[in-house]
Coordinates of N, CA and C in Angstrom, one line a residue:
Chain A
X1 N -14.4 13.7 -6.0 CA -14.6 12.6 -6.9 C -13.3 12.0 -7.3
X2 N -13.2 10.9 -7.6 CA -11.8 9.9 -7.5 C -11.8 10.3 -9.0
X3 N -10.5 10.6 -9.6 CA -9.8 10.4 -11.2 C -10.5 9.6 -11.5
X4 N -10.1 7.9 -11.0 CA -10.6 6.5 -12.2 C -11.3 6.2 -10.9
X5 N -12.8 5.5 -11.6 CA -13.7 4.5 -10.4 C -13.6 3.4 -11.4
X6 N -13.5 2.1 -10.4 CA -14.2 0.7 -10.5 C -14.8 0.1 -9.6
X7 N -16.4 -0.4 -10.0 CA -16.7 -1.5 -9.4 C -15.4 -2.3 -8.6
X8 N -15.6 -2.9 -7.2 CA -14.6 -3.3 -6.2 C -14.7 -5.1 -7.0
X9 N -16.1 -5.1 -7.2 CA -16.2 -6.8 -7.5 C -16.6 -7.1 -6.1
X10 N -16.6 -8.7 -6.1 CA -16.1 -9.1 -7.6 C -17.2 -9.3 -8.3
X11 N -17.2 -9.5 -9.3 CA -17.9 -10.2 -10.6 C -17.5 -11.3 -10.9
X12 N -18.6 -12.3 -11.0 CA -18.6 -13.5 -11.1 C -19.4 -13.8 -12.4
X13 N -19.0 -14.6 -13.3 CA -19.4 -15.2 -14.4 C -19.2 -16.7 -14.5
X14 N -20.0 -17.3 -15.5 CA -20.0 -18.3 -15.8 C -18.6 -18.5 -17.1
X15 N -18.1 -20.0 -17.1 CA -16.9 -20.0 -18.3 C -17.9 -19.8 -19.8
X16 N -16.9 -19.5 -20.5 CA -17.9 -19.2 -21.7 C -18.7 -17.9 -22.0
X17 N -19.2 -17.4 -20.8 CA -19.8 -15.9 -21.0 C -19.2 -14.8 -21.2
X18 N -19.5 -13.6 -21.7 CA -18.9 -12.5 -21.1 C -18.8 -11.7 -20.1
X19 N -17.8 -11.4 -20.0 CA -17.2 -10.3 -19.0 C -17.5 -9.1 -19.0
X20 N -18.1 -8.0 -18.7 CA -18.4 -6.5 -18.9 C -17.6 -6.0 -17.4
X21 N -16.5 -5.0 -18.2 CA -15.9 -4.3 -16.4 C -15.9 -3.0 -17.1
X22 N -16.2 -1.8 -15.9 CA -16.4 -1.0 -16.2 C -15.8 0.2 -15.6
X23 N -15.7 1.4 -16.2 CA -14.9 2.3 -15.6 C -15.4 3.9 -16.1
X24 N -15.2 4.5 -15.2 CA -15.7 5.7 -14.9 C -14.5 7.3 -15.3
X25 N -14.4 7.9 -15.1 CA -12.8 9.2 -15.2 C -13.7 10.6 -14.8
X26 N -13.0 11.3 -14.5 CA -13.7 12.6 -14.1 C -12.5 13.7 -15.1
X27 N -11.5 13.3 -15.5 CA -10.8 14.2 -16.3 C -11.3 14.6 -17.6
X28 N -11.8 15.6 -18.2 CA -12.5 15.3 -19.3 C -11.3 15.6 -20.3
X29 N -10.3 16.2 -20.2 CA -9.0 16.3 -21.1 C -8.2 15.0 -21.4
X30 N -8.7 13.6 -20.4 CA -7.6 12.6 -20.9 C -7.9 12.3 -22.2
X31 N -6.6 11.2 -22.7 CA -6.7 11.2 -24.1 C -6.5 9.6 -24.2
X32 N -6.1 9.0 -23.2 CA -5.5 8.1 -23.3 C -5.8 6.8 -21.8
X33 N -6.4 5.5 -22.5 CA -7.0 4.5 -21.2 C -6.3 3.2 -21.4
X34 N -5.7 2.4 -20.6 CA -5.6 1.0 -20.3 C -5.9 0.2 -20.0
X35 N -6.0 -0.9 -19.7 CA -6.4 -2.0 -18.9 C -5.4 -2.9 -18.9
X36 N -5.1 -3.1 -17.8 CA -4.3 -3.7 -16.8 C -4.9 -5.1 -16.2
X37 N -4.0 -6.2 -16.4 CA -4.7 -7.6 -15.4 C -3.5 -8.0 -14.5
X38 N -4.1 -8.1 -13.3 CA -3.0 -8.5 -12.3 C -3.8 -9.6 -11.6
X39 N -3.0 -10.9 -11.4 CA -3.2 -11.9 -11.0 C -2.7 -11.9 -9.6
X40 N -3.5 -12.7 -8.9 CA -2.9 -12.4 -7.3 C -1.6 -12.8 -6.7
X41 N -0.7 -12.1 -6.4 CA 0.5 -11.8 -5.6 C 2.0 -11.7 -7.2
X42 N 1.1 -11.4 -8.3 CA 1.4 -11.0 -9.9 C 1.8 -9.4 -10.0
X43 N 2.3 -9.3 -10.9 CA 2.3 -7.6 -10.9 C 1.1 -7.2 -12.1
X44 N 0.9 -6.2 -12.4 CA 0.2 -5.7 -13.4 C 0.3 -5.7 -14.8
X45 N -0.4 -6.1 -15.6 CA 0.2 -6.4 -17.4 C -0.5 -6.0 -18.3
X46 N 0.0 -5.2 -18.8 CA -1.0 -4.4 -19.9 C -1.6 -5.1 -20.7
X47 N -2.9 -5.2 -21.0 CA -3.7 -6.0 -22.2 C -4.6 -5.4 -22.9
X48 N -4.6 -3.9 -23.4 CA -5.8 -2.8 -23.8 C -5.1 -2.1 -23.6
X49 N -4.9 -0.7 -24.8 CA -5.0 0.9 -24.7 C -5.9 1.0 -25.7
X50 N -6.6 2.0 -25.5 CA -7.5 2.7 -26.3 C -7.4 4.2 -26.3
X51 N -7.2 5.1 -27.3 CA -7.1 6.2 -27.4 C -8.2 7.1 -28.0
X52 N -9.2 6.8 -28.6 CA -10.7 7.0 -29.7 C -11.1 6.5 -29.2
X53 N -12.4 7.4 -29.2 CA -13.9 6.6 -29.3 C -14.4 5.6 -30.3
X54 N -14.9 4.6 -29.4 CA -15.6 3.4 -30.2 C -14.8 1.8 -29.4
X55 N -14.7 1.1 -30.4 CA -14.4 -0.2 -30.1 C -12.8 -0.4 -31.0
X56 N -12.0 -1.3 -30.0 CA -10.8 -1.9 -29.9 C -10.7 -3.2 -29.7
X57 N -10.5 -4.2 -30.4 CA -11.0 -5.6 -30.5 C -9.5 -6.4 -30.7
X58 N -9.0 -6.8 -29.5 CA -7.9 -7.6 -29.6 C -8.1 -9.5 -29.0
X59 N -8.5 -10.2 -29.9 CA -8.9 -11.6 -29.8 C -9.9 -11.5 -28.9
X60 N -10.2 -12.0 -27.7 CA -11.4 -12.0 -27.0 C -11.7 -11.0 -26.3
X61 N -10.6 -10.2 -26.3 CA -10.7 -8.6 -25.6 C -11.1 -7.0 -27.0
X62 N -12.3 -7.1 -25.7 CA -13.0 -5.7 -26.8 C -13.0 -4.3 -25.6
X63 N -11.9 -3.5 -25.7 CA -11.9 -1.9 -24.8 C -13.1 -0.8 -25.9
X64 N -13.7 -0.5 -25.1 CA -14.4 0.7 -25.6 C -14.5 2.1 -24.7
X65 N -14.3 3.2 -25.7 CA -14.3 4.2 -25.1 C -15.6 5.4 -25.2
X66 N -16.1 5.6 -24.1 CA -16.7 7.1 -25.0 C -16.6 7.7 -23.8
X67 N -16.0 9.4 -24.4 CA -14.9 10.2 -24.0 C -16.5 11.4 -23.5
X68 N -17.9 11.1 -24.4 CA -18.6 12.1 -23.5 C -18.9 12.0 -22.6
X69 N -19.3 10.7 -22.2 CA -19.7 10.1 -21.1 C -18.7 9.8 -19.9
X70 N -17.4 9.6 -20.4 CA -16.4 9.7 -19.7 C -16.3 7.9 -19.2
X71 N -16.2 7.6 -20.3 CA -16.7 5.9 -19.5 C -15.5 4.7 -20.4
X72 N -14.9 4.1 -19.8 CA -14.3 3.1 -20.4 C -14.6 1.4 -20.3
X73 N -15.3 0.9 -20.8 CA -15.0 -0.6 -20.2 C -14.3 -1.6 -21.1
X74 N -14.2 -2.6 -20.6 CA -13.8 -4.1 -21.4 C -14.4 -5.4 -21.2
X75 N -14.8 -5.6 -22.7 CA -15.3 -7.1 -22.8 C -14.4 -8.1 -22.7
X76 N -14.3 -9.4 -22.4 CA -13.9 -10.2 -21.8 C -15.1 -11.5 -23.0
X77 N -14.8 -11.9 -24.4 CA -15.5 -12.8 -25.0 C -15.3 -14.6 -24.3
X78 N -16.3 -15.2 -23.9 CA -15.4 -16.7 -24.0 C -15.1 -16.8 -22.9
X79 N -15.2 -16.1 -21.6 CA -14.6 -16.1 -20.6 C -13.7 -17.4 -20.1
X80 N -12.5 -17.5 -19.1 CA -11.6 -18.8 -19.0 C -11.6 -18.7 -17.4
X81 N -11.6 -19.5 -16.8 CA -11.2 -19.9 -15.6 C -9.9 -18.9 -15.4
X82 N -9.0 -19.5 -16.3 CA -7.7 -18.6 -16.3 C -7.5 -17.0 -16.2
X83 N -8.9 -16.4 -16.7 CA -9.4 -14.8 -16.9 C -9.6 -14.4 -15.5
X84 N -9.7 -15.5 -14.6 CA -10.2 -14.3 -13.1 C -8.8 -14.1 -12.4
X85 N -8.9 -12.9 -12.3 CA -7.8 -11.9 -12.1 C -8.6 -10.3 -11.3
X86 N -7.6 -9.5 -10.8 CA -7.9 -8.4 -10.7 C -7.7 -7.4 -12.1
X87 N -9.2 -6.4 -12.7 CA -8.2 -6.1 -13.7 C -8.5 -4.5 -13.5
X88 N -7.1 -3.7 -13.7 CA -7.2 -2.5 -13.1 C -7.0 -1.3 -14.9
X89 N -8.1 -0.5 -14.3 CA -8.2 0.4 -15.3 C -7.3 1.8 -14.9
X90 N -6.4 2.4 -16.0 CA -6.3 3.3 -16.2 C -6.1 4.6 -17.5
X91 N -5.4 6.0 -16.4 CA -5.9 6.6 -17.3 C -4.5 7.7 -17.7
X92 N -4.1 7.9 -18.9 CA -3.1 8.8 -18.9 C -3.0 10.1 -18.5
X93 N -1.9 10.7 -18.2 CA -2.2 12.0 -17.3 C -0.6 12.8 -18.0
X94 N -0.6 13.8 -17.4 CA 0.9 14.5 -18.0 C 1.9 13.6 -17.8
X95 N 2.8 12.4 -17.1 CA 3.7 12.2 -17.1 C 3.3 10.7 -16.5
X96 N 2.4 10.4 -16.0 CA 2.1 9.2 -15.3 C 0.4 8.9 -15.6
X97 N 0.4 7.6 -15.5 CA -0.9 6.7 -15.6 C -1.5 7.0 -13.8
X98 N -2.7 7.3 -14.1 CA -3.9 6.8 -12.6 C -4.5 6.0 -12.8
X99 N -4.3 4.9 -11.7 CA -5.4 3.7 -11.9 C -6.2 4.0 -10.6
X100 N -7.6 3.3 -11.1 CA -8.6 2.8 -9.9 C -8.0 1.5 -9.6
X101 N -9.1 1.5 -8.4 CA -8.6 0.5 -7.2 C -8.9 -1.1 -8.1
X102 N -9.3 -1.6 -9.2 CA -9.7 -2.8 -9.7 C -10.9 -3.1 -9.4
X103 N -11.3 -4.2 -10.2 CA -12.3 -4.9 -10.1 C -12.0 -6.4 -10.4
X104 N -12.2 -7.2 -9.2 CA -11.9 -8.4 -9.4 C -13.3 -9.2 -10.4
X105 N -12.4 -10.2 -11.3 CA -13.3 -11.0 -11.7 C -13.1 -12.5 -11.6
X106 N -14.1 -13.3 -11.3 CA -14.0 -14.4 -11.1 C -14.9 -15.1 -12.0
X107 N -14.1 -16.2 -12.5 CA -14.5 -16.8 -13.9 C -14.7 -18.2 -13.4
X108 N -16.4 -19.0 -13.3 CA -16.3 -20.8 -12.5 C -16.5 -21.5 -13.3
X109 N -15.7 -22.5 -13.7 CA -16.1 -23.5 -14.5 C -17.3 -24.1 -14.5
Chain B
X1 N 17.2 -11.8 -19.2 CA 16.5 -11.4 -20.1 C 15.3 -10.7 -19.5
X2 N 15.0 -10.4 -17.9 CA 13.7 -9.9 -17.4 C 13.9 -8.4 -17.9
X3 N 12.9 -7.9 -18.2 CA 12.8 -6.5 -18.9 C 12.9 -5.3 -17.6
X4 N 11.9 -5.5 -17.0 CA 12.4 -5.0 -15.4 C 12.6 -5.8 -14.5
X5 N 13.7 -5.6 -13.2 CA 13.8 -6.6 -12.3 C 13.6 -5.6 -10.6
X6 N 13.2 -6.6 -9.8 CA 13.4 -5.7 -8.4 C 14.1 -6.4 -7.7
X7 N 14.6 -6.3 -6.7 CA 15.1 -6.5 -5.5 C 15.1 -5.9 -4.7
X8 N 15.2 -6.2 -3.4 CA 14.6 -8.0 -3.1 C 13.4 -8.6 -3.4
X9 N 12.7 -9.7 -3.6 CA 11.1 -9.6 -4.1 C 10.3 -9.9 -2.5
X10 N 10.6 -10.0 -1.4 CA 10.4 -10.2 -0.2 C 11.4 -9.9 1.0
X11 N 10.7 -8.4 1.8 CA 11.6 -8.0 2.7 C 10.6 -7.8 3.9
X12 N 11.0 -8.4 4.8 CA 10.8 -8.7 6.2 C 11.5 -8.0 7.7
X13 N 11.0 -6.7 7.4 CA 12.1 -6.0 8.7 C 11.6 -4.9 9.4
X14 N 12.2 -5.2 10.5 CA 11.3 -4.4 12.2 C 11.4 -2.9 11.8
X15 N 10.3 -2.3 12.6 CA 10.0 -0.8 12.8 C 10.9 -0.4 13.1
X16 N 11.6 0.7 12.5 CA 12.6 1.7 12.9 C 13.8 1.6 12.0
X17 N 13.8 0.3 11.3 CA 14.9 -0.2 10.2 C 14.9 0.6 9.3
X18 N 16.0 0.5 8.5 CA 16.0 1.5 7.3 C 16.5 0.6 6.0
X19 N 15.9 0.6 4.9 CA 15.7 -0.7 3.9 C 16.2 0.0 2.6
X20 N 16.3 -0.8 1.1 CA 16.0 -0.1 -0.1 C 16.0 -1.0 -0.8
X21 N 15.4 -1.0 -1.8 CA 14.9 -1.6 -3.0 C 14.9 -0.9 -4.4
X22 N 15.8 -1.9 -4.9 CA 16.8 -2.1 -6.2 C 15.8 -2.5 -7.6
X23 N 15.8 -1.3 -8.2 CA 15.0 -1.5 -9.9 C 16.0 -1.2 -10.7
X24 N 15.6 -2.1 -11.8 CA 16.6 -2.2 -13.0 C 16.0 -2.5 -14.0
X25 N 15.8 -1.9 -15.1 CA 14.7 -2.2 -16.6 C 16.3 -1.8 -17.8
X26 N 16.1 -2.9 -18.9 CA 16.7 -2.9 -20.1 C 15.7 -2.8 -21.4
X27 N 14.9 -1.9 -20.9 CA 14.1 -2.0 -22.3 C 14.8 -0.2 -22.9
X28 N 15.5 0.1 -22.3 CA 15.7 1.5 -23.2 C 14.8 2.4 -22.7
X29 N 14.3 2.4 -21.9 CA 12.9 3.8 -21.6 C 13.6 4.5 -20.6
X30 N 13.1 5.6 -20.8 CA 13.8 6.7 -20.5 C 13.1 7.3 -19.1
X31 N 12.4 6.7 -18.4 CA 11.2 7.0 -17.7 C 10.9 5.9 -16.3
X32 N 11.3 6.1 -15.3 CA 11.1 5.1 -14.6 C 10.0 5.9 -12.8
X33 N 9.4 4.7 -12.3 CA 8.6 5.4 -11.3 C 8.7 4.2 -10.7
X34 N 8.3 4.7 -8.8 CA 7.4 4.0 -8.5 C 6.3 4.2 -7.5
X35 N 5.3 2.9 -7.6 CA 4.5 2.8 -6.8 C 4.0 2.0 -5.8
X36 N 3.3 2.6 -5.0 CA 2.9 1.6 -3.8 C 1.4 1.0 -3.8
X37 N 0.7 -0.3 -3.7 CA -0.2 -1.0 -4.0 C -0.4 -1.5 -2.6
X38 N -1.3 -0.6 -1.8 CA -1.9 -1.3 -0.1 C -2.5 -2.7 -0.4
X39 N -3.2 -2.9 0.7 CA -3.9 -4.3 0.7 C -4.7 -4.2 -0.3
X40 N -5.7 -3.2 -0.2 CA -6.7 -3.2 -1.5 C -6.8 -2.9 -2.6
X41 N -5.0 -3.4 -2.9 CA -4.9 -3.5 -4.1 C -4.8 -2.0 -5.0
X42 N -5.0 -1.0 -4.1 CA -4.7 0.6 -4.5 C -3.4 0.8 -5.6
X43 N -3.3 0.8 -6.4 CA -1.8 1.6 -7.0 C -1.7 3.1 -6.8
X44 N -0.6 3.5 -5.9 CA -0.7 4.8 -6.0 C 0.5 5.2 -6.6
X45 N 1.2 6.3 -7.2 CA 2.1 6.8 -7.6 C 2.9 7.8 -6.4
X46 N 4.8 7.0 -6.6 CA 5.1 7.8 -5.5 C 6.1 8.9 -6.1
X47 N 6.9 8.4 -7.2 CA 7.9 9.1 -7.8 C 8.2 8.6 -9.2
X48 N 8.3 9.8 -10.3 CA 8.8 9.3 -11.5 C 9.6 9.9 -11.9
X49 N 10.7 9.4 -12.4 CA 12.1 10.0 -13.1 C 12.4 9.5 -14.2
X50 N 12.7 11.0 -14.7 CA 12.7 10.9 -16.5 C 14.7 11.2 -16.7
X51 N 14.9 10.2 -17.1 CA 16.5 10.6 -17.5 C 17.4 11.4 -16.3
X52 N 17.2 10.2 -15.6 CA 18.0 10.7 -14.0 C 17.0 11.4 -12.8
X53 N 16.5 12.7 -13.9 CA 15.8 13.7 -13.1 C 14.2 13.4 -12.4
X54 N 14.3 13.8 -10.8 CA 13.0 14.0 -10.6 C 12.3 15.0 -11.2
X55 N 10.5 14.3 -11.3 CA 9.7 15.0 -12.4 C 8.1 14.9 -11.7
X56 N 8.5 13.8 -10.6 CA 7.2 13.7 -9.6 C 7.6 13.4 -8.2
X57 N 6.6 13.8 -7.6 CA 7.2 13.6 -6.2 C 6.1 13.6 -5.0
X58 N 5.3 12.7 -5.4 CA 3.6 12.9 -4.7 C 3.5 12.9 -3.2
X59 N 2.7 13.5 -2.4 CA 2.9 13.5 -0.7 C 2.8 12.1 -0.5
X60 N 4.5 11.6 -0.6 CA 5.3 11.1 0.8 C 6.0 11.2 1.7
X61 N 6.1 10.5 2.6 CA 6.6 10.9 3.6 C 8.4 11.5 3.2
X62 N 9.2 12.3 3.9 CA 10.4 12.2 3.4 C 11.4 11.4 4.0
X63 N 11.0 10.3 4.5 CA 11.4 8.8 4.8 C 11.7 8.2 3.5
X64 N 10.8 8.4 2.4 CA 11.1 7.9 1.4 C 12.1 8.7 0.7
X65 N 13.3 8.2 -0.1 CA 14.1 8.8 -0.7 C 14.5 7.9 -2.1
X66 N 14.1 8.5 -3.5 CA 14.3 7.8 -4.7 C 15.7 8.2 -5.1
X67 N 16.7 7.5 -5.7 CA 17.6 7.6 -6.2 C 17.8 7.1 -7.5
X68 N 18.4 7.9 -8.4 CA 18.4 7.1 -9.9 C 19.8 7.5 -10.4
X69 N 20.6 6.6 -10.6 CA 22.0 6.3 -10.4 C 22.4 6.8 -11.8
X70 N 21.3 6.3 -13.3 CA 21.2 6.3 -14.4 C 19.8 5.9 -14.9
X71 N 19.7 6.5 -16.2 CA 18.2 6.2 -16.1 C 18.1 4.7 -16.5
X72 N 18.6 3.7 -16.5 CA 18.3 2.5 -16.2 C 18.1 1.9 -14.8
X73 N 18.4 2.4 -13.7 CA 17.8 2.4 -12.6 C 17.1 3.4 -11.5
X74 N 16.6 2.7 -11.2 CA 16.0 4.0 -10.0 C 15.9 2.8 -8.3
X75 N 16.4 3.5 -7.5 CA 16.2 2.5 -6.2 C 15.1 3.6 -5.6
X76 N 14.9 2.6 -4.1 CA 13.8 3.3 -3.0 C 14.5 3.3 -1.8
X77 N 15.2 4.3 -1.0 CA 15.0 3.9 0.2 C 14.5 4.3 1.3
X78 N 14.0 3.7 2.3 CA 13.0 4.3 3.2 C 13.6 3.9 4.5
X79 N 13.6 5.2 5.5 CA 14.3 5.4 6.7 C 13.3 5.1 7.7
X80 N 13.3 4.4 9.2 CA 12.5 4.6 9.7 C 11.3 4.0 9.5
X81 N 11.3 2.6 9.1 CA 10.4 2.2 8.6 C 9.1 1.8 9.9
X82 N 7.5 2.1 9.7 CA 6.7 2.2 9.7 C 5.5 1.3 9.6
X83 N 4.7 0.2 10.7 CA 3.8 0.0 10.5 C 3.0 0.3 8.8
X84 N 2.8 1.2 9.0 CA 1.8 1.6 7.6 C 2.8 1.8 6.2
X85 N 4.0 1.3 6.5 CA 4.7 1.4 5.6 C 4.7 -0.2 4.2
X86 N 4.2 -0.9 5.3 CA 3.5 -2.4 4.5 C 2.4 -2.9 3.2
X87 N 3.2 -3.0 2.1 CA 2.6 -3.0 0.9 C 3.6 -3.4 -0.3
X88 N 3.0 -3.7 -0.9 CA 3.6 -4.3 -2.2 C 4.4 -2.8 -3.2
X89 N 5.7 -2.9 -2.9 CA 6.4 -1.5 -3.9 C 6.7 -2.1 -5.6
X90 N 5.6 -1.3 -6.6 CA 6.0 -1.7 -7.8 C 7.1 -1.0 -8.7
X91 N 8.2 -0.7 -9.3 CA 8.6 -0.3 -9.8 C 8.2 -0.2 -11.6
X92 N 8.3 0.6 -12.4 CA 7.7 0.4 -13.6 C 8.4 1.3 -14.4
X93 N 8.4 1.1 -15.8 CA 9.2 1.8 -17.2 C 8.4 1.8 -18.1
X94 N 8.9 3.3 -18.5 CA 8.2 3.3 -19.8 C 9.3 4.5 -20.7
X95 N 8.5 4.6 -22.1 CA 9.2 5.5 -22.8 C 8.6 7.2 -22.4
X96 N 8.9 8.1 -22.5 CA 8.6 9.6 -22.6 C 7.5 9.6 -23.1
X97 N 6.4 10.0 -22.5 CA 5.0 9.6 -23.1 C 4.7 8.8 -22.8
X98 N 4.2 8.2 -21.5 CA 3.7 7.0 -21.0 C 1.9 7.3 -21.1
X99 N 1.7 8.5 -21.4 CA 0.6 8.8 -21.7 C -0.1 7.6 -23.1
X100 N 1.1 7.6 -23.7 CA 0.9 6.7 -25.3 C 1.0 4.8 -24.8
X101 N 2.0 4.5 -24.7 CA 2.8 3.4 -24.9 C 2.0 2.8 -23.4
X102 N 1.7 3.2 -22.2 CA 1.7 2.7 -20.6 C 2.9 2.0 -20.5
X103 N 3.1 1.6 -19.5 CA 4.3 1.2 -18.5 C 4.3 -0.5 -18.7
X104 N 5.5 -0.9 -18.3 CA 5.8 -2.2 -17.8 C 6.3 -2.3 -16.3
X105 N 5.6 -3.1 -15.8 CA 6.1 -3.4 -14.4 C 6.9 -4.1 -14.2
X106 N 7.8 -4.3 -12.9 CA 8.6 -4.7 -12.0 C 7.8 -6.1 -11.2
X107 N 8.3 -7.1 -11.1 CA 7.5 -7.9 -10.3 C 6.9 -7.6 -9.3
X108 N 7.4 -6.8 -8.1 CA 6.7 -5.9 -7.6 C 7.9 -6.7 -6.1
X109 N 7.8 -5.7 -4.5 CA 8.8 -6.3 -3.5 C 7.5 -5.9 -2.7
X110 N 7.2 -7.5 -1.6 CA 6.1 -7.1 -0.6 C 7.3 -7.0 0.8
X111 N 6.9 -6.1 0.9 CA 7.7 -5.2 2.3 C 6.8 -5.4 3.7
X112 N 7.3 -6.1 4.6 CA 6.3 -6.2 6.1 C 7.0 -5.7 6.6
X113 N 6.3 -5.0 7.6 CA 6.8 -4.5 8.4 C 6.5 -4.7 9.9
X114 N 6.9 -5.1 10.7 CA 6.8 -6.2 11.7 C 7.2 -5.5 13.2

């Protein structure tokens, strides 16, 4: 079983809608999740950590965690043309982050 | 003022060549790694060094060789370079406990190998 799973994508939404991306972990000790947006031939940029269960609400970005299920996603409110990106989840570990492979999202006017 | 920098950001060199690529972060973090990102966009982790010292060292080849001069830099170099050696190398920093804070990236060097 892979550390972090993501849907490959892409996901496609309408502007204005939301975005639901989702993520999976097989570690049940982590403590610690990010979300990462990388734009194509971009490097990676953090926009979400969540450390608790529940909801984390940074302007149109909502991370939620729950740690029994082992499940992390991110809302995406209002979605922007600008928003489609690859966005890559990960997860803290002893000394380094694991990310899954992304999920592309594509946002059409 | 770039918080991490890489060099070169595009390298272009035949099978058998021997290359290296230059990271440099001024945020003060004590913590530097890198990784390699294939076509599908994979990040995988290849080495991270905490205050000079190696502290990871994931199955690569020993072609690859990380050097960290001080812990504001860490270089890559790779001997013998390789078909499958082609991918985007990201370099990244963080503070002790990247578990907490996560990383900042390096623009990232797309390396062909030709």
């Amino acid at each position: 079983q892979k550390e972090v799973e993501q849907n490959s994508g892409p996901l496609s939404v309408p502007e204005g809608a939301i975005a639901s991306l989702n993520c999976t972990y097989s570690d049940r000790g982590s403590q610690s999740f990010f979300w990462y947006r990388q734009y194509s031939g971009k490097s990676p940029e953090l926009i979400m950590s969540i450390y608790s269960n529940g909801d984390k609400e940074d302007g149109r970005f909502t991370a939620q965690l729950n740690k029994a299920s082992q499940y992390v996603s991110l809302l995406i409110r209002d979605s922007q043309p600008s928003d489609s990106a690859t966005y890559l989840c990960a997860k803290g570990g002893y000394s380094t982050l694991t990310f899954g492979k992304g999920t592309m999202l594509l946002v059409s006017p | 003022d770039t918080a991490v920098s890489q060099t070169p950001k595009y390298l272009v060199t035949q099978m058998g060549n021997d290359k290296s690529i230059k990271c440099e972060q001024n945020l003060g973090h004590d913590t530097m790694y890198w990784y390699k990102q294939d076509s599908k966009k994979f990040l995988k982790i290849m080495f991270s060094y905490n205050n000079k010292e190696l502290i990871i060292n994931e199955t690569v080849p020993n072609r690859f060789s990380p050097k960290s001069p001080d812990k504001a830099h860490l270089n890559l170099h790779i001997n013998s370079l390789e078909l499958g050696d082609s991918a985007v190398y990201f370099c990244a920093s963080s503070h002790t406990g990247a578990v907490i804070y996560g990383y900042t990236f390096g623009s990232g060097t797309r390396l062909t190998v030709v």
